[in-house]
């Protein structure tokens, strides 16, 4: 029995700015800092390969000295709105009603919400009262693929069922006003807010790419490389500068054995649906695959248009491929990296 991805739909927050329009706010934030440091920070923003980003808050709010409670309240309110709109769009694309869902997975790591997002969606959309729900809260950028992986396993065990995965993230709500570390600065330069929903089905007659295989790859002794520290001021980004090199070192072990267990090599893969972690990671992956005649143009374009939206970003890349109506038999591989440190992989066949 095949599990298929039947639709993907994104929802953008209401505020947006081009990077050039954010720079004056950054300059104000840097007042009092050493001039050389200021120039370095502005260059990081200018060279981040992100032309525009969206946010649940206006730039003025992002750079205000607000409390963790105040920012988290905005995260909660706006996440529910984004998730509802995104899920309704995905359901409409799949020609389904909210009551057609049997399983709901919500994904986020940039705020705290108890009850979790899925509970709000059940009530607002009047989903089935016996729907199975799973919130995924601490897997960072990898969690969009993780959610699909969990949905696939549920559907594989339950024929003629449908699942939704909703990823909503607001990295701008985690910006630390009094933190001038490179981790805070780089994350501010590359991250944006966004939401996306995926509908999956184990009904035989549904259209969409089949999930042929999936897997996780865990890096030992790398817990320090990526994540958040919970501070009185909110969630403080942890981002080790060695991440791109670590990915490079492990890449052959991440990709090739996974394909080999499916009787494939990278030459058999038509589409690379990769999470754009940032400019350096994109360049690292592009260098590795460019030599093999493959491109990650869609990954780069999503980074340029929206920035890194943590778990939701790879779903924006997937939507671009889904909207193209690709030829039957085409194969793709989804890949994202997240705290742990880990890599999540899915093999698709159209």
CSV table of N, CA and C in Angstrom, one decimal, residues 26-94:
chain,number,residue,atom,x,y,z
A,26,UNK,N,18.7,47.5,11.7
A,26,UNK,CA,19.9,46.9,12.2
A,26,UNK,C,20.9,47.9,12.7
A,27,UNK,N,21.1,49.0,11.9
A,27,UNK,CA,22.0,50.1,12.2
A,27,UNK,C,21.6,50.7,13.5
A,28,UNK,N,20.3,51.0,13.7
A,28,UNK,CA,19.9,51.5,15.0
A,28,UNK,C,20.2,50.6,16.2
A,29,UNK,N,19.9,49.3,15.9
A,29,UNK,CA,20.2,48.3,17.0
A,29,UNK,C,21.7,48.2,17.3
A,30,UNK,N,22.6,48.5,16.4
A,30,UNK,CA,24.0,48.5,16.6
A,30,UNK,C,24.6,49.7,17.2
A,31,UNK,N,23.8,50.7,17.4
A,31,UNK,CA,24.3,52.0,18.0
A,31,UNK,C,25.1,51.7,19.3
A,32,UNK,N,26.3,52.3,19.3
A,32,UNK,CA,27.2,52.1,20.5
A,32,UNK,C,28.2,51.0,20.3
A,33,UNK,N,28.0,50.2,19.3
A,33,UNK,CA,29.0,49.1,19.0
A,33,UNK,C,30.2,49.7,18.2
A,34,UNK,N,31.3,49.0,18.2
A,34,UNK,CA,32.5,49.4,17.5
A,34,UNK,C,32.2,49.4,16.0
A,35,UNK,N,32.7,50.4,15.3
A,35,UNK,CA,32.4,50.7,13.9
A,35,UNK,C,32.8,49.5,13.0
A,36,UNK,N,33.9,48.8,13.2
A,36,UNK,CA,34.3,47.7,12.4
A,36,UNK,C,33.3,46.5,12.6
A,37,UNK,N,32.8,46.4,13.8
A,37,UNK,CA,31.8,45.3,14.1
A,37,UNK,C,30.5,45.7,13.4
A,38,UNK,N,30.1,46.9,13.4
A,38,UNK,CA,28.9,47.3,12.7
A,38,UNK,C,29.0,47.0,11.2
A,39,UNK,N,30.1,47.3,10.6
A,39,UNK,CA,30.2,47.0,9.1
A,39,UNK,C,30.2,45.5,8.9
A,40,UNK,N,30.8,44.8,9.7
A,40,UNK,CA,30.7,43.3,9.6
A,40,UNK,C,29.3,42.8,9.7
A,41,UNK,N,28.5,43.3,10.6
A,41,UNK,CA,27.2,42.8,10.8
A,41,UNK,C,26.3,43.2,9.6
A,42,UNK,N,26.4,44.4,9.1
A,42,UNK,CA,25.7,44.8,7.9
A,42,UNK,C,26.0,44.0,6.7
A,43,UNK,N,27.3,43.6,6.6
A,43,UNK,CA,27.7,42.8,5.5
A,43,UNK,C,27.1,41.4,5.6
A,44,UNK,N,27.0,40.9,6.8
A,44,UNK,CA,26.4,39.6,7.0
A,44,UNK,C,24.9,39.6,6.4
A,45,UNK,N,24.2,40.7,6.8
A,45,UNK,CA,22.8,40.8,6.3
A,45,UNK,C,22.8,40.9,4.8
A,46,UNK,N,23.7,41.8,4.2
A,46,UNK,CA,23.7,42.0,2.8
A,46,UNK,C,24.1,40.8,2.0
A,47,UNK,N,24.9,39.9,2.5
A,47,UNK,CA,25.4,38.8,1.8
A,47,UNK,C,24.8,37.5,2.2
A,48,UNK,N,23.6,37.5,2.8
A,48,UNK,CA,23.0,36.3,3.3
A,48,UNK,C,22.2,35.5,2.3
A,49,UNK,N,22.1,36.1,1.1
A,49,UNK,CA,21.4,35.5,-0.1
A,49,UNK,C,19.9,35.4,0.2
A,50,UNK,N,19.4,36.3,1.1
A,50,UNK,CA,18.0,36.5,1.4
A,50,UNK,C,17.6,37.9,1.0
A,51,UNK,N,16.7,38.0,-0.1
A,51,UNK,CA,16.3,39.3,-0.5
A,51,UNK,C,15.1,39.8,0.2
A,52,UNK,N,14.3,38.9,0.7
A,52,UNK,CA,13.0,39.3,1.4
A,52,UNK,C,12.7,38.3,2.5
A,53,UNK,N,12.0,38.7,3.5
A,53,UNK,CA,11.5,37.8,4.5
A,53,UNK,C,10.1,38.3,5.0
A,54,UNK,N,9.4,37.4,5.6
A,54,UNK,CA,8.1,37.7,6.1
A,54,UNK,C,8.1,37.5,7.7
A,55,UNK,N,7.2,38.2,8.3
A,55,UNK,CA,7.2,38.1,9.8
A,55,UNK,C,5.8,38.3,10.4
A,56,UNK,N,5.6,37.7,11.6
A,56,UNK,CA,4.4,37.8,12.3
A,56,UNK,C,4.3,39.2,13.0
A,57,UNK,N,5.5,39.9,13.0
A,57,UNK,CA,5.6,41.2,13.7
A,57,UNK,C,6.1,42.2,12.7
A,58,UNK,N,5.8,43.4,12.9
A,58,UNK,CA,6.4,44.5,12.1
A,58,UNK,C,7.8,44.7,12.6
A,59,UNK,N,8.7,45.1,11.7
A,59,UNK,CA,10.1,45.3,12.1
A,59,UNK,C,10.3,46.1,13.4
A,60,UNK,N,9.4,47.1,13.6
A,60,UNK,CA,9.5,47.9,14.8
A,60,UNK,C,9.3,47.1,16.0
A,61,UNK,N,8.4,46.1,15.9
A,61,UNK,CA,8.1,45.2,17.1
A,61,UNK,C,9.3,44.3,17.3
A,62,UNK,N,9.9,43.8,16.3
A,62,UNK,CA,11.0,42.8,16.4
A,62,UNK,C,12.1,43.5,17.2
A,63,UNK,N,12.4,44.8,16.9
A,63,UNK,CA,13.5,45.4,17.6
A,63,UNK,C,13.1,46.2,18.8
A,64,UNK,N,11.9,46.0,19.3
A,64,UNK,CA,11.5,46.5,20.6
A,64,UNK,C,12.0,45.7,21.8
A,65,UNK,N,12.2,46.3,22.9
A,65,UNK,CA,12.6,45.5,24.1
A,65,UNK,C,11.4,45.0,24.8
A,66,UNK,N,10.8,43.9,24.2
A,66,UNK,CA,9.6,43.3,24.7
A,66,UNK,C,10.0,42.0,25.5
A,67,UNK,N,9.1,41.6,26.3
A,67,UNK,CA,9.4,40.4,27.2
A,67,UNK,C,9.2,39.1,26.4
A,68,UNK,N,9.7,38.1,26.9
A,68,UNK,CA,9.4,36.7,26.4
A,68,UNK,C,7.9,36.5,26.3
A,69,UNK,N,7.2,36.9,27.4
A,69,UNK,CA,5.8,36.6,27.5
A,69,UNK,C,5.1,37.4,26.3
A,70,UNK,N,5.4,38.6,26.1
A,70,UNK,CA,4.8,39.4,25.1
A,70,UNK,C,5.0,38.8,23.7
A,71,UNK,N,6.2,38.5,23.4
A,71,UNK,CA,6.5,37.9,22.0
A,71,UNK,C,5.9,36.5,21.9
A,72,UNK,N,5.9,35.7,22.9
A,72,UNK,CA,5.3,34.4,22.8
A,72,UNK,C,3.7,34.5,22.6
A,73,UNK,N,3.1,35.5,23.2
A,73,UNK,CA,1.7,35.8,23.0
A,73,UNK,C,1.4,36.1,21.6
A,74,UNK,N,2.3,36.9,20.9
A,74,UNK,CA,2.1,37.1,19.5
A,74,UNK,C,2.3,35.9,18.7
A,75,UNK,N,3.3,35.1,19.0
A,75,UNK,CA,3.6,33.8,18.4
A,75,UNK,C,2.4,32.9,18.4
A,76,UNK,N,1.8,32.8,19.6
A,76,UNK,CA,0.6,31.9,19.8
A,76,UNK,C,-0.6,32.4,18.9
A,77,UNK,N,-0.9,33.7,19.0
A,77,UNK,CA,-2.0,34.2,18.3
A,77,UNK,C,-1.9,34.1,16.8
A,78,UNK,N,-0.7,34.5,16.3
A,78,UNK,CA,-0.5,34.5,14.8
A,78,UNK,C,-0.2,33.1,14.3
A,79,UNK,N,0.4,32.2,15.0
A,79,UNK,CA,0.6,30.8,14.6
A,79,UNK,C,-0.7,30.1,14.3
A,80,UNK,N,-1.7,30.3,15.2
A,80,UNK,CA,-3.0,29.7,15.0
A,80,UNK,C,-3.6,30.2,13.7
A,81,UNK,N,-3.6,31.5,13.4
A,81,UNK,CA,-4.1,32.1,12.2
A,81,UNK,C,-3.5,31.5,11.0
A,82,UNK,N,-2.1,31.5,11.0
A,82,UNK,CA,-1.4,31.0,9.8
A,82,UNK,C,-1.7,29.5,9.5
A,83,UNK,N,-1.7,28.7,10.6
A,83,UNK,CA,-1.9,27.3,10.5
A,83,UNK,C,-3.3,27.0,9.9
A,84,UNK,N,-4.3,27.7,10.4
A,84,UNK,CA,-5.6,27.5,9.9
A,84,UNK,C,-5.7,27.8,8.4
A,85,UNK,N,-5.2,28.9,8.0
A,85,UNK,CA,-5.3,29.3,6.6
A,85,UNK,C,-4.5,28.4,5.7
A,86,UNK,N,-3.3,28.0,6.2
A,86,UNK,CA,-2.5,27.1,5.4
A,86,UNK,C,-3.2,25.7,5.2
A,87,UNK,N,-3.7,25.2,6.3
A,87,UNK,CA,-4.4,23.9,6.3
A,87,UNK,C,-5.6,23.9,5.4
A,88,UNK,N,-6.4,24.9,5.4
A,88,UNK,CA,-7.6,25.1,4.6
A,88,UNK,C,-7.1,25.1,3.1
A,89,UNK,N,-6.1,25.8,2.8
A,89,UNK,CA,-5.5,25.8,1.4
A,89,UNK,C,-5.1,24.5,0.9
A,90,UNK,N,-4.4,23.7,1.8
A,90,UNK,CA,-3.9,22.4,1.4
A,90,UNK,C,-5.1,21.4,1.2
A,91,UNK,N,-6.1,21.5,2.1
A,91,UNK,CA,-7.3,20.7,2.0
A,91,UNK,C,-8.0,21.0,0.7
A,92,UNK,N,-8.1,22.3,0.3
A,92,UNK,CA,-8.8,22.7,-0.9
A,92,UNK,C,-8.1,22.1,-2.1
A,93,UNK,N,-6.7,22.2,-2.1
A,93,UNK,CA,-5.9,21.7,-3.2
A,93,UNK,C,-6.2,20.2,-3.4
A,94,UNK,N,-6.4,19.5,-2.3
A,94,UNK,CA,-6.6,18.0,-2.3
A,94,UNK,C,-8.1,17.6,-2.4
